[in-house]
Coordinates of C-alpha atoms and ligand atoms in Angstrom, one line a residue:
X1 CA -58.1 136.1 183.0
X2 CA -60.9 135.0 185.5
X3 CA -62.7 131.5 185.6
X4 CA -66.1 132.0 185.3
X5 CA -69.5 130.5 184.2
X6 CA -71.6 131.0 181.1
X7 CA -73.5 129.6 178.0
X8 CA -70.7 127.7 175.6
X9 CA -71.6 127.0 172.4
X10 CA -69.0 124.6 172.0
X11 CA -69.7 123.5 168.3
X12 CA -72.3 123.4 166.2
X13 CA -75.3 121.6 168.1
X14 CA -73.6 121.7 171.3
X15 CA -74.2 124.0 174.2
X16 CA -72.1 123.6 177.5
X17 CA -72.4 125.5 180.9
X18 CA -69.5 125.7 182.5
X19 CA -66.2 127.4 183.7
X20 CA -64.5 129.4 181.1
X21 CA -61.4 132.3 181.0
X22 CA -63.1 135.4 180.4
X23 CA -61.0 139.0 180.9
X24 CA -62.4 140.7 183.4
X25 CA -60.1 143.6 184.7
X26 CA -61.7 147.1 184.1
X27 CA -59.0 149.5 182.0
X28 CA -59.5 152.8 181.4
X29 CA -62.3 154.2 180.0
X30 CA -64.7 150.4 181.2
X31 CA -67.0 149.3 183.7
X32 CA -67.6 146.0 184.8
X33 CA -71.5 145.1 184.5
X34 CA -72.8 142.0 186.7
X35 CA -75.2 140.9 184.2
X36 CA -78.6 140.5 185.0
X37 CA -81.3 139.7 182.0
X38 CA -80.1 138.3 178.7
X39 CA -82.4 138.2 175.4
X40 CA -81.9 134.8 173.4
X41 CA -81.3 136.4 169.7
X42 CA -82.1 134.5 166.2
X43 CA -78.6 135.0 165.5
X44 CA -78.1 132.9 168.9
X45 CA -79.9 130.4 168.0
X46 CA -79.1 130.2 164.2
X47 CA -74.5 129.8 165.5
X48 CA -76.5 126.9 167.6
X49 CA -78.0 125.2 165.1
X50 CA -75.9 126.1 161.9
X51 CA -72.7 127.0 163.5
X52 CA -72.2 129.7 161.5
X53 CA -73.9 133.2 159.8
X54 CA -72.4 134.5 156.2
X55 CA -68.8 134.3 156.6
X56 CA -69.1 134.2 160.5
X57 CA -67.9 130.7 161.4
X58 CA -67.8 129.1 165.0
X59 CA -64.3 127.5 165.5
X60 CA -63.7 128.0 168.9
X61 CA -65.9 127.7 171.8
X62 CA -67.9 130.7 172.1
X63 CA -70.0 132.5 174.7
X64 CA -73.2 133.2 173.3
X65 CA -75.6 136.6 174.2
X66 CA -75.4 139.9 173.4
X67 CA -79.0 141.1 174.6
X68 CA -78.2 142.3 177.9
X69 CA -78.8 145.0 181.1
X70 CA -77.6 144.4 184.6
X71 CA -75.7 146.5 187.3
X72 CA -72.4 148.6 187.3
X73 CA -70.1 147.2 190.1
X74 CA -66.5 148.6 189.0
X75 CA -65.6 151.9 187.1
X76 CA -62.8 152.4 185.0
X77 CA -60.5 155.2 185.4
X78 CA -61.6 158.6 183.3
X79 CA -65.4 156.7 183.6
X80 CA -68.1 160.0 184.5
X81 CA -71.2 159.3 183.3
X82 CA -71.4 156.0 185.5
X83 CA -71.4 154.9 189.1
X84 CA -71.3 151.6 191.0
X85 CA -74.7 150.7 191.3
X86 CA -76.4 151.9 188.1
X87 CA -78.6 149.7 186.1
X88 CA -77.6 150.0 182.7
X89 CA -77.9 147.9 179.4
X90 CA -75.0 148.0 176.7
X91 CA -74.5 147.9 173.0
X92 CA -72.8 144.8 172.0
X93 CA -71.0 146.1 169.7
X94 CA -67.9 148.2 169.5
X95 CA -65.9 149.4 166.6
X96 CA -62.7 151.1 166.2
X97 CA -63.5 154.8 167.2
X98 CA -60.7 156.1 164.4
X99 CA -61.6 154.1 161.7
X100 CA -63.5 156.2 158.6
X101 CA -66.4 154.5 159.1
X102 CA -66.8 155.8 163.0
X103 CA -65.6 159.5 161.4
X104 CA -68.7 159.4 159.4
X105 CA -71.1 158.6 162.3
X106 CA -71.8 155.2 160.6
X107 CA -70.2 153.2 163.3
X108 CA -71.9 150.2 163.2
X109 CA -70.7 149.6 159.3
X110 CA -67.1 149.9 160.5
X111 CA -65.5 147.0 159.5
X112 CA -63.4 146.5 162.6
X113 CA -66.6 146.1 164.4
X114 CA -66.4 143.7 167.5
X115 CA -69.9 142.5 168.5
X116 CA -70.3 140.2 171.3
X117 CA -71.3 136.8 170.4
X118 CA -70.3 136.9 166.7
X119 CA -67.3 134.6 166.3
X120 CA -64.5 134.9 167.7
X121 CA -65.9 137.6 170.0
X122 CA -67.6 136.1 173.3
X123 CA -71.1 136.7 174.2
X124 CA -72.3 137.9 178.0
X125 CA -74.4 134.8 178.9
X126 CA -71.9 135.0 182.6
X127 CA -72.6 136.3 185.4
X128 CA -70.3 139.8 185.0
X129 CA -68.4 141.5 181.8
X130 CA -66.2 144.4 181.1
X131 CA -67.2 146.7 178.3
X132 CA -66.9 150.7 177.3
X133 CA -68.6 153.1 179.1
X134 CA -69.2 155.1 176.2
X135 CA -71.5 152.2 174.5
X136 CA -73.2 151.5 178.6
X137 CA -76.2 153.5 179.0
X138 CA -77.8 154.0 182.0
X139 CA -81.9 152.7 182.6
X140 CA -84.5 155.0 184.7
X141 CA -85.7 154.0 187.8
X142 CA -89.6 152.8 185.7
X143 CA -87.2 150.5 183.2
X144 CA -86.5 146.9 184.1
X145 CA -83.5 145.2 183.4
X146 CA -85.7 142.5 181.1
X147 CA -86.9 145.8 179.1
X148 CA -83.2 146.7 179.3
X149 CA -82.7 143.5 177.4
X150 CA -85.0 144.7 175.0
X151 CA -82.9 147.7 174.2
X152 CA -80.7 146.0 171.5
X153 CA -83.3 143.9 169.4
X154 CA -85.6 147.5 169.3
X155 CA -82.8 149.4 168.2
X156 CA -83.0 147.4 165.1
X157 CA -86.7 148.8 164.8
X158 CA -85.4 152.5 165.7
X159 CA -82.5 152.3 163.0
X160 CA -85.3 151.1 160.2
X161 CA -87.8 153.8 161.6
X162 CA -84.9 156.5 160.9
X163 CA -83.7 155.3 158.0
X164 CA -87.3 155.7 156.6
X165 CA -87.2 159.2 157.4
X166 CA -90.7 158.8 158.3
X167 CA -93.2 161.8 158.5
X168 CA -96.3 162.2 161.0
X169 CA -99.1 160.5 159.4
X170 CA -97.7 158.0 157.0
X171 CA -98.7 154.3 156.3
X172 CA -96.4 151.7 156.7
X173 CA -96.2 148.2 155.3
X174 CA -94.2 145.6 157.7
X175 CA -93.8 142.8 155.8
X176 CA -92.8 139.5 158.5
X177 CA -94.2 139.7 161.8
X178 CA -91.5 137.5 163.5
X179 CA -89.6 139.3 167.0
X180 CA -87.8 141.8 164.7
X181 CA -91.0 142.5 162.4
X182 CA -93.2 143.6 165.2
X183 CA -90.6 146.1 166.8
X184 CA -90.1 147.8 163.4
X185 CA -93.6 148.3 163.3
X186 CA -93.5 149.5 166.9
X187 CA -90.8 151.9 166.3
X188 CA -92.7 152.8 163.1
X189 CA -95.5 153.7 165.3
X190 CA -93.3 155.7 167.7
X191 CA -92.1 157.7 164.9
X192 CA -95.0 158.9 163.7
X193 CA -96.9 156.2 161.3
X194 CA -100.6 156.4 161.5
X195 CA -100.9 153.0 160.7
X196 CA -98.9 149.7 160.0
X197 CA -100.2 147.2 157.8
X198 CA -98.7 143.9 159.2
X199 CA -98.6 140.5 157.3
X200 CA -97.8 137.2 157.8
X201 CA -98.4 133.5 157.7
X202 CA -98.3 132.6 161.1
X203 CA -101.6 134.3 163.0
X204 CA -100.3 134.0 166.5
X205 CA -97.8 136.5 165.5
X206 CA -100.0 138.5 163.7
X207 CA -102.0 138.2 167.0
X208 CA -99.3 139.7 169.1
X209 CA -98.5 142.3 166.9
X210 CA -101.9 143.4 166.8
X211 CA -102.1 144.4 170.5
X212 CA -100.7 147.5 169.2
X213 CA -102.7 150.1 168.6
X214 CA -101.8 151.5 165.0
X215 CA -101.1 147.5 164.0
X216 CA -103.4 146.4 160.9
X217 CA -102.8 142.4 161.0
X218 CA -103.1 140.7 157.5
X219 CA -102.8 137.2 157.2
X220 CA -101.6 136.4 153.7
X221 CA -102.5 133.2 153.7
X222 CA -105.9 134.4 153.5
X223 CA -105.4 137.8 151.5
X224 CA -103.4 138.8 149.3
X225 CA -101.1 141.9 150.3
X226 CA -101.1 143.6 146.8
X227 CA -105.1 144.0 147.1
X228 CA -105.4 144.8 151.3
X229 CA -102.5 147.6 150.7
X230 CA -104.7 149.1 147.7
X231 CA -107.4 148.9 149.3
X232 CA -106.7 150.6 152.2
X233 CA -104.7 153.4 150.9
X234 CA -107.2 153.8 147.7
X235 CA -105.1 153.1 145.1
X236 CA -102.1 154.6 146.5
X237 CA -99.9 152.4 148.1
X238 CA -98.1 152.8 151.3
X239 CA -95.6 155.4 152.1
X240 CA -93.1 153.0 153.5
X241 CA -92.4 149.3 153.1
X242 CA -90.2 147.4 155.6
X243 CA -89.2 144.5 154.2
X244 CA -88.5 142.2 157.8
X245 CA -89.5 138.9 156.1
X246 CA -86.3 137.7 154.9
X247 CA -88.4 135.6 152.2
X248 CA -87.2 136.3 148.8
X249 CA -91.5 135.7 147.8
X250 CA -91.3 139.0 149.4
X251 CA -89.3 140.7 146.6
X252 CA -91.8 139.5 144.0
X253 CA -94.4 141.9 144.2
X254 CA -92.7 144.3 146.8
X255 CA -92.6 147.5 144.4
X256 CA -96.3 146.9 144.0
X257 CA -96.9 148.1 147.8
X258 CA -95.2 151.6 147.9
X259 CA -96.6 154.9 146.9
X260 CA -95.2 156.9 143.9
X261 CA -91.7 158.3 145.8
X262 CA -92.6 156.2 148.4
X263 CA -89.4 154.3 150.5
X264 CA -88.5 150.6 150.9
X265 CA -86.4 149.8 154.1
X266 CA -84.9 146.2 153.9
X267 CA -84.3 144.7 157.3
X268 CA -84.8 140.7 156.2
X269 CA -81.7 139.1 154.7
X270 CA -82.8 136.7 152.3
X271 CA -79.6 133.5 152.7
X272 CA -80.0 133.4 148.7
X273 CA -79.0 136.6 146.4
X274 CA -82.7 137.4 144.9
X275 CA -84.0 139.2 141.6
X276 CA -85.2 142.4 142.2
X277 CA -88.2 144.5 140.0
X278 CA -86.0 147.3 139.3
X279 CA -88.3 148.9 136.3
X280 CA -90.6 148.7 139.0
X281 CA -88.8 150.7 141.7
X282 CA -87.5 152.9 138.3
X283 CA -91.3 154.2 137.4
X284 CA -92.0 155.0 140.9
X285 CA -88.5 156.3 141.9
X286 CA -88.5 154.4 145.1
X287 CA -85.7 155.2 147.9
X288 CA -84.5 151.9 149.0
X289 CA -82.5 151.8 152.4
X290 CA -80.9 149.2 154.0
X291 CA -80.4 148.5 158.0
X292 CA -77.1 146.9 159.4
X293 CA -77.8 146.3 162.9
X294 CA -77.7 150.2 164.4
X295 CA -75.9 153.3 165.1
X296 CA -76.9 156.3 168.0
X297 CA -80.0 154.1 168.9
X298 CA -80.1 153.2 172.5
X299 CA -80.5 156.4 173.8
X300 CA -83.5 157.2 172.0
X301 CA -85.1 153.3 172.3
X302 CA -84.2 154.3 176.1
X303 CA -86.4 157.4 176.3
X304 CA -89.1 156.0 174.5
X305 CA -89.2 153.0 177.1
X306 CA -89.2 155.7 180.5
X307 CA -91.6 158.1 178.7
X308 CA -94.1 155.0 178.6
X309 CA -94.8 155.8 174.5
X310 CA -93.3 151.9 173.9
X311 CA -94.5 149.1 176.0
X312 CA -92.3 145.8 174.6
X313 CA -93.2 144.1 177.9
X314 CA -95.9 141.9 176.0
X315 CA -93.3 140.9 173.8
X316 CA -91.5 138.6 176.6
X317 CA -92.6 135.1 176.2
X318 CA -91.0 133.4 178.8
X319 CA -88.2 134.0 181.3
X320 CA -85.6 130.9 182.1
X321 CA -82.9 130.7 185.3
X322 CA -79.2 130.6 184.2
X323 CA -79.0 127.3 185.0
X324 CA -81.9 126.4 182.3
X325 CA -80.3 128.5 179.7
X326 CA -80.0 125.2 177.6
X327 CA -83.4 124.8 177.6
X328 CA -83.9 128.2 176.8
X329 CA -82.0 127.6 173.5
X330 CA -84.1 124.5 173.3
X331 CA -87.3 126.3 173.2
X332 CA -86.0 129.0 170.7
X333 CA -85.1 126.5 168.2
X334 CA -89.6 125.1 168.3
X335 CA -89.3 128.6 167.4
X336 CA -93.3 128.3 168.7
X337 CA -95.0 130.8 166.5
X338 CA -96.5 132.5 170.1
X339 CA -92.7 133.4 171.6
X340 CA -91.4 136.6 170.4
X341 CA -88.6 136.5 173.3
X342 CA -87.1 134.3 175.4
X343 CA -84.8 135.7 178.1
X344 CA -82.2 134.4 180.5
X345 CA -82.4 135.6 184.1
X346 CA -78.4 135.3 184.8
X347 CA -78.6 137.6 188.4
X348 CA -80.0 135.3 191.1
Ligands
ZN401 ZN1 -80.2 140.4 168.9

């Protein structure tokens, strides 16, 4: 064990920086990463102020953070793939390679999962870690380490863009234009949508989502969503509605947005079970797919950063120094409704 400093979330409502034991010698098969940028998540933020998510329960002090890129500076033994030196960014979380789950390819519902930052597992707000090289991915020269950052909250977007199957041309429906919101409808957009209708409440998010090109912005304060998809699919409805809203208003009128055979992908997690129209999904035979954070994602979200297709750059509010990483947290929980993300510069 190694003293070191980082982001405690002590207890509920109460954020420390200071020395803490971390394990920081490299076995086989690791690298150690001296962190450089760290995203501040919801689910950050949400441990902060609730102390909790579902049946994940801070008890013990916790390091928070599990957005992060920064710089190989030990390898492992049996490590190939990486050197000292390289700038990479890493999946937070690992799951037992053996288990059934892994065996399938669906690794990230293995229910041995560790994921950094989820109690009791420490985050990687501090200044180095030790993780497995197989889930460290290198960045090209032309990606930054704060676009690195971005790597895990976009992979969200990639695993709901794939589990849409979408095909070239198709209209999509992103319904919450909050951070996660607007990179499903960026990945949408990568993956071949023609369109994506976005709506909201809030118009400064709608604003920032519409800087895309492809983005349709619909305030539904002002319009109802029902009529705008109609309308601009002729009757028709949308090949594929992402519900990213977590609202359970959402689930309401939901099956009136698809297309006959069309596909709902459910990324929100309403905190309440909800009823859901299931005549409704019934008459139009509706695939409904659900997202649990993401599974062979990074590489791809990686590749679509260096070939300059996704731009998230606009998408980072505001950059604070370690040592402000309190405020950071601070400003996360105004959740202002013009920050998408925050970040933490941990490297000096
Ligand atoms: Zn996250």
């Amino acid at each position: 064990m190694t003293k070191v400093r980082a982001l405690v979330l002590e207890r509920q409502h109460e954020l420390a920086l200071r020395d803490i034991e971390m394990p920081l010698e490299v076995g086989p098969g690791e690298v150690k990463i001296a962190i450089h940028t760290v995203g501040v998540c919801g689910s950050d933020v949400h441990y902060y102020t609730h102390g909790k998510i579902g049946p994940f329960v801070v008890n013990a002090p916790m390091v928070l953070g599990h957005e992060a890129a920064g710089t190989v500076t030990e390898i492992g033994e049996g490590v190939t793939h990486l050197k000292v030196g390289d700038r990479v960014c890493m999946e937070p979380g690992i799951p037992d390679p053996n288990s059934r789950a892994s065996r399938l390819g669906m690794y990230n519902v293995d229910p041995a999962v560790r994921f950094w930052a989820t109690p009791p597992i420490h985050g990687v707000l501090t200044p180095e870690v030790v993780h497995p090289a197989n889930y460290t991915f290198k960045l090209p020269d032309n990606v930054s380490f704060a676009e690195g950052a971005m790597v895990e909250p976009f992979a969200v977007g990639m695993q709901a863009a794939y589990k849409a199957s979408i095909k070239p041309g198709d209209t999509a429906v992103v319904l919450g234009a909050g951070p996660i919101g607007t990179m499903v409808a960026i990945a949408a957009l990568a993956g071949g949508c023609a369109r994506v209708i976005v709506a909201d409440l809030a118009q400064p998010k709608l604003d920032i989502a519409a800087q895309y090109q492809g983005v349709i912005p619909v305030n539904i304060r002002e319009k109802n969503i029902v009529e705008e998809v109609a309308r601009l699919t002729d009757g028709w409805g949308a090949d594929v509605v992402f519900e990213c809203s977590g609202s359970p208003h959402a689930w309401k009128t939901i099956m009136d947005l698809p297309r006959p055979g069309g596909t709902i992908v459910v990324v929100g997690l309403p905190v309440e079970p909800v009823a859901v129209d299931i005549a409704g999904a019934s008459t139009k035979e509706l695939r409904i797919e659900n997202v649990f954070r993401y599974a062979h994602q990074y590489d791809r979200a990686i590749a679509l950063f260096a070939s300059g297709k996704v731009d998230l750059k606009p998408l980072i509010s505001e950059t604070f120094a370690f040592e402000d990483s309190i405020a950071a947290f601070d400003r996360a929980v105004e959740a202002r409704p013009s920050d998408v993300k925050l970040q933490i510069r941990v490297a000096q």
